Amino acid sequence: MARAKTCDHPGPVTEPKHRIRALHTDRTITVYQAYSSAIGPAAARDGRFPAEWQRDRMTWIKPSFLWMMYRCGWGSKEGQENVLAIEITREGFEWALRHACLSHYEHGLHTDRATWKRQLRRAPARVQWDPERDLHLRPLPHRSLQLGLTGEAAHRYADEWIVSITDVTPLARTIHAHVRGGELDVARQLLPSERPYPVSGEALAHLHRAVSTTN
């Protein structure tokens, strides 16, 4: 996995509030999930989810490594001990974005609350923007995209979009150990090299309300 050579999260002055940041190539994007030992090791070994993985449940994928660390407590939370880096096709990821609905009603973006609820019920994907995290997992001013997949999107994700699955639990624990030891520069060098994902503002216009030209 590629590593960052400089600070992975620019300061709030230059960083737009809503922007997808991820480790990506010209055809794939890496997202993160954390699972129990019943799913994680088998998924990493076989490059696909085992039978225990439930396609009919909402599953959330996260392009931000540090937000995943915040969510799973560096792989310490029960049922989230195995952190997976899941490389999926950009074609699939962008299909999900096009078919997604914002997970909450936002005045000025949606026509009205009833219309938003209808869109949400029909959408196979949903988006929420949560504060990005620093190495101490403290919130930053800009937001990180979380993408929820259900129904058709969850099936496509499991059966069509996955290119590879890697167990990055050892990496998570190593970075956390450096953070605990106050070795932030060393920890930062080990982070996945996340950079702005090349998707137009128009493609995300239905997923957040533009407040100004900088967010």
CSV table of C-alpha atoms in Angstrom, one decimal:
chain,number,residue,atom,x,y,z
A,1,MET,CA,0.0,0.0,0.0
A,2,ALA,CA,1.3,3.4,-0.9
A,3,ARG,CA,2.5,5.6,2.0
A,4,ALA,CA,2.2,9.3,2.5
A,5,LYS,CA,5.3,11.4,2.3
A,6,THR,CA,3.9,14.6,3.6
A,7,CYS,CA,1.1,15.7,5.9
A,8,ASP,CA,-1.9,13.6,5.1
A,9,HIS,CA,-4.5,16.2,6.0
A,10,PRO,CA,-4.0,19.8,4.9
A,11,GLY,CA,-5.1,22.6,7.3
A,12,PRO,CA,-8.6,24.0,7.3
A,13,VAL,CA,-7.6,27.1,5.4
A,14,THR,CA,-6.9,25.2,2.2
A,15,GLU,CA,-9.1,22.2,2.7
A,16,PRO,CA,-12.7,22.3,1.3
A,17,LYS,CA,-15.4,21.2,3.7
A,18,HIS,CA,-16.8,18.5,1.4
A,19,ARG,CA,-14.3,16.6,-0.7
A,20,ILE,CA,-13.6,12.9,-1.0
A,21,ARG,CA,-10.0,12.0,0.0
A,22,ALA,CA,-8.8,8.4,-0.7
A,23,LEU,CA,-6.0,6.1,-1.7
A,24,HIS,CA,-6.8,5.6,-5.4
A,25,THR,CA,-5.3,4.5,-8.7
A,26,ASP,CA,-6.6,5.3,-12.2
A,27,ARG,CA,-9.1,2.5,-11.9
A,28,THR,CA,-9.6,1.7,-8.2
A,29,ILE,CA,-10.3,3.3,-4.9
A,30,THR,CA,-9.5,1.8,-1.5
A,31,VAL,CA,-12.2,1.9,1.3
A,32,TYR,CA,-12.1,0.5,4.8
A,33,GLN,CA,-14.3,-1.6,7.0
A,34,ALA,CA,-13.8,-3.5,10.3
A,35,TYR,CA,-15.1,-6.9,11.1
A,36,SER,CA,-15.0,-9.6,13.6
A,37,SER,CA,-12.8,-12.7,13.3
A,38,ALA,CA,-15.7,-14.6,11.8
A,39,ILE,CA,-15.5,-12.4,8.6
A,40,GLY,CA,-12.3,-10.4,8.5
A,41,PRO,CA,-9.6,-13.1,8.1
A,42,ALA,CA,-11.7,-15.1,5.6
A,43,ALA,CA,-12.4,-12.1,3.5
A,44,ALA,CA,-8.7,-11.1,3.4
A,45,ARG,CA,-7.7,-14.7,2.6
A,46,ASP,CA,-10.2,-15.3,-0.2
A,47,GLY,CA,-10.5,-11.8,-1.6
A,48,ARG,CA,-14.3,-11.9,-1.1
A,49,PHE,CA,-16.7,-11.9,1.7
A,50,PRO,CA,-17.6,-15.2,3.3
A,51,ALA,CA,-21.1,-16.6,3.6
A,52,GLU,CA,-21.5,-15.1,7.0
A,53,TRP,CA,-21.4,-11.6,5.4
A,54,GLN,CA,-25.0,-10.5,5.0
A,55,ARG,CA,-25.8,-8.9,1.7
A,56,ASP,CA,-29.2,-7.7,2.8
A,57,ARG,CA,-27.9,-5.4,5.5
A,58,MET,CA,-26.7,-1.8,5.1
A,59,THR,CA,-22.9,-1.8,4.9
A,60,TRP,CA,-20.8,1.3,5.3
A,61,ILE,CA,-17.6,1.9,3.5
A,62,LYS,CA,-15.1,4.6,4.4
A,63,PRO,CA,-12.4,6.0,2.1
A,64,SER,CA,-10.7,7.7,5.1
A,65,PHE,CA,-8.3,5.4,7.1
A,66,LEU,CA,-8.2,7.7,10.1
A,67,TRP,CA,-12.0,7.9,10.2
A,68,MET,CA,-12.1,4.1,10.2
A,69,MET,CA,-9.6,4.1,13.1
A,70,TYR,CA,-11.9,6.5,15.0
A,71,ARG,CA,-14.9,4.2,14.3
A,72,CYS,CA,-13.2,1.0,15.3
A,73,GLY,CA,-10.9,2.3,18.0
A,74,TRP,CA,-7.7,1.3,16.1
A,75,GLY,CA,-9.2,-2.2,15.8
A,76,SER,CA,-9.9,-2.6,19.5
A,77,LYS,CA,-13.7,-2.5,19.6
A,78,GLU,CA,-15.6,-5.7,19.9
A,79,GLY,CA,-16.7,-7.1,16.6
A,80,GLN,CA,-14.3,-4.7,14.8
A,81,GLU,CA,-11.0,-6.3,15.5
A,82,ASN,CA,-10.0,-6.9,11.9
A,83,VAL,CA,-9.5,-3.9,9.8
A,84,LEU,CA,-9.8,-4.4,6.0
A,85,ALA,CA,-8.6,-2.3,3.1
A,86,ILE,CA,-10.9,-3.1,0.3
A,87,GLU,CA,-9.9,-2.0,-3.2
A,88,ILE,CA,-12.9,-1.6,-5.4
A,89,THR,CA,-13.4,-0.3,-8.9
A,90,ARG,CA,-13.9,3.4,-9.4
A,91,GLU,CA,-16.7,2.6,-11.8
A,92,GLY,CA,-18.6,0.9,-9.0
A,93,PHE,CA,-17.8,3.6,-6.4
A,94,GLU,CA,-19.0,6.3,-8.8
A,95,TRP,CA,-22.2,4.3,-9.6
A,96,ALA,CA,-22.9,4.3,-5.9
A,97,LEU,CA,-22.4,8.1,-5.6
A,98,ARG,CA,-24.7,8.7,-8.6
A,99,HIS,CA,-27.4,6.6,-7.0
A,100,ALA,CA,-26.9,7.8,-3.4
A,101,CYS,CA,-29.1,10.1,-1.3
A,102,LEU,CA,-27.9,12.2,1.6
A,103,SER,CA,-28.7,10.4,4.9
A,104,HIS,CA,-30.3,13.4,6.5
A,105,TYR,CA,-32.7,16.1,5.3
A,106,GLU,CA,-31.0,19.4,4.5
A,107,HIS,CA,-33.0,22.5,3.8
A,108,GLY,CA,-31.9,24.2,0.6
A,109,LEU,CA,-30.7,20.9,-0.9
A,110,HIS,CA,-33.9,18.9,-0.8
A,111,THR,CA,-37.3,20.2,-2.0
A,112,ASP,CA,-39.0,19.2,1.2
A,113,ARG,CA,-38.7,16.6,3.9
A,114,ALA,CA,-41.3,14.3,2.3
A,115,THR,CA,-39.5,14.3,-1.0
A,116,TRP,CA,-36.2,13.5,0.7
A,117,LYS,CA,-37.8,10.6,2.6
A,118,ARG,CA,-39.1,9.1,-0.7
A,119,GLN,CA,-35.6,9.5,-2.3
A,120,LEU,CA,-33.9,7.9,0.7
A,121,ARG,CA,-36.3,4.9,0.7
A,122,ARG,CA,-35.6,4.3,-3.0
A,123,ALA,CA,-31.8,4.9,-3.0
A,124,PRO,CA,-29.5,1.9,-2.9
A,125,ALA,CA,-26.8,4.0,-1.4
A,126,ARG,CA,-26.6,6.9,1.1
A,127,VAL,CA,-24.0,9.4,2.1
A,128,GLN,CA,-23.1,11.1,5.3
A,129,TRP,CA,-20.3,13.6,5.9
A,130,ASP,CA,-18.6,13.3,9.3
A,131,PRO,CA,-15.7,15.3,10.7
A,132,GLU,CA,-12.4,14.0,9.4
A,133,ARG,CA,-10.0,12.9,12.2
A,134,ASP,CA,-6.3,13.7,13.0
A,135,LEU,CA,-3.8,11.1,14.4
A,136,HIS,CA,-5.3,11.5,17.9
A,137,LEU,CA,-8.7,10.9,16.3
A,138,ARG,CA,-9.9,14.4,17.2
A,139,PRO,CA,-12.4,16.0,14.8
A,140,LEU,CA,-11.1,18.3,12.0
A,141,PRO,CA,-13.0,21.2,10.4
A,142,HIS,CA,-13.4,19.4,7.1
A,143,ARG,CA,-15.6,16.3,6.4
A,144,SER,CA,-15.0,12.7,5.5
A,145,LEU,CA,-17.5,10.8,3.3
A,146,GLN,CA,-19.1,7.6,4.5
A,147,LEU,CA,-21.0,5.6,1.9
A,148,GLY,CA,-23.8,3.2,3.0
A,149,LEU,CA,-24.7,0.4,0.6
A,150,THR,CA,-27.9,-1.6,0.6
A,151,GLY,CA,-30.0,-3.7,-1.7
A,152,GLU,CA,-28.6,-3.6,-5.3
A,153,ALA,CA,-25.6,-1.5,-4.2
A,154,ALA,CA,-24.5,-4.0,-1.5
A,155,HIS,CA,-24.8,-6.9,-3.9
A,156,ARG,CA,-22.8,-5.1,-6.6
A,157,TYR,CA,-20.2,-4.2,-4.0
A,158,ALA,CA,-19.7,-7.8,-2.8
A,159,ASP,CA,-20.0,-9.5,-6.2
A,160,GLU,CA,-18.7,-7.1,-8.8
A,161,TRP,CA,-16.7,-4.2,-7.5
A,162,ILE,CA,-14.1,-5.8,-5.2
A,163,VAL,CA,-10.6,-6.1,-6.7
A,164,SER,CA,-8.7,-7.1,-3.6
A,165,ILE,CA,-9.1,-7.3,0.2
A,166,THR,CA,-6.1,-6.7,2.5
A,167,ASP,CA,-5.9,-7.1,6.3
A,168,VAL,CA,-4.4,-3.9,7.5
A,169,THR,CA,-4.9,-4.6,11.2
A,170,PRO,CA,-1.1,-4.8,11.8
A,171,LEU,CA,-0.6,-1.5,10.1
A,172,ALA,CA,-3.4,0.1,12.3
A,173,ARG,CA,-1.7,-1.3,15.5
A,174,THR,CA,1.7,-0.1,14.4
A,175,ILE,CA,0.5,3.4,13.7
A,176,HIS,CA,-1.4,3.5,17.0
A,177,ALA,CA,1.7,2.5,18.9
A,178,HIS,CA,3.6,5.3,17.4
A,179,VAL,CA,0.8,7.8,18.2
A,180,ARG,CA,0.8,6.6,21.8
A,181,GLY,CA,4.5,6.9,22.0
A,182,GLY,CA,4.4,10.5,20.7
A,183,GLU,CA,6.1,9.6,17.5
A,184,LEU,CA,3.6,11.5,15.3
A,185,ASP,CA,6.0,12.1,12.3
A,186,VAL,CA,6.7,8.3,12.1
A,187,ALA,CA,3.0,7.5,12.4
A,188,ARG,CA,2.1,10.0,9.7
A,189,GLN,CA,4.7,8.5,7.3
A,190,LEU,CA,2.9,5.1,7.6
A,191,LEU,CA,-0.6,6.4,6.7
A,192,PRO,CA,-2.1,5.4,3.4
A,193,SER,CA,-1.4,8.2,0.8
A,194,GLU,CA,-4.9,9.7,0.6
A,195,ARG,CA,-5.4,12.5,-1.9
A,196,PRO,CA,-8.4,14.3,-3.4
A,197,TYR,CA,-10.5,11.9,-5.5
A,198,PRO,CA,-11.1,13.2,-9.0
A,199,VAL,CA,-14.9,13.6,-9.0
A,200,SER,CA,-16.5,16.8,-10.1
A,201,GLY,CA,-18.5,19.1,-7.8
A,202,GLU,CA,-21.5,18.6,-10.0
A,203,ALA,CA,-21.3,14.8,-9.3
A,204,LEU,CA,-21.6,15.5,-5.6
A,205,ALA,CA,-24.1,18.4,-5.8
A,206,HIS,CA,-27.0,16.2,-4.7
A,207,LEU,CA,-25.0,15.0,-1.7
A,208,HIS,CA,-24.3,18.3,0.2
A,209,ARG,CA,-25.4,21.8,0.2
A,210,ALA,CA,-22.9,24.3,-1.1
A,211,VAL,CA,-22.7,27.1,1.5
A,212,SER,CA,-19.9,29.1,-0.2
A,213,THR,CA,-17.3,28.8,-2.9
A,214,THR,CA,-14.9,27.2,-0.4
A,215,ASN,CA,-17.2,24.5,1.0
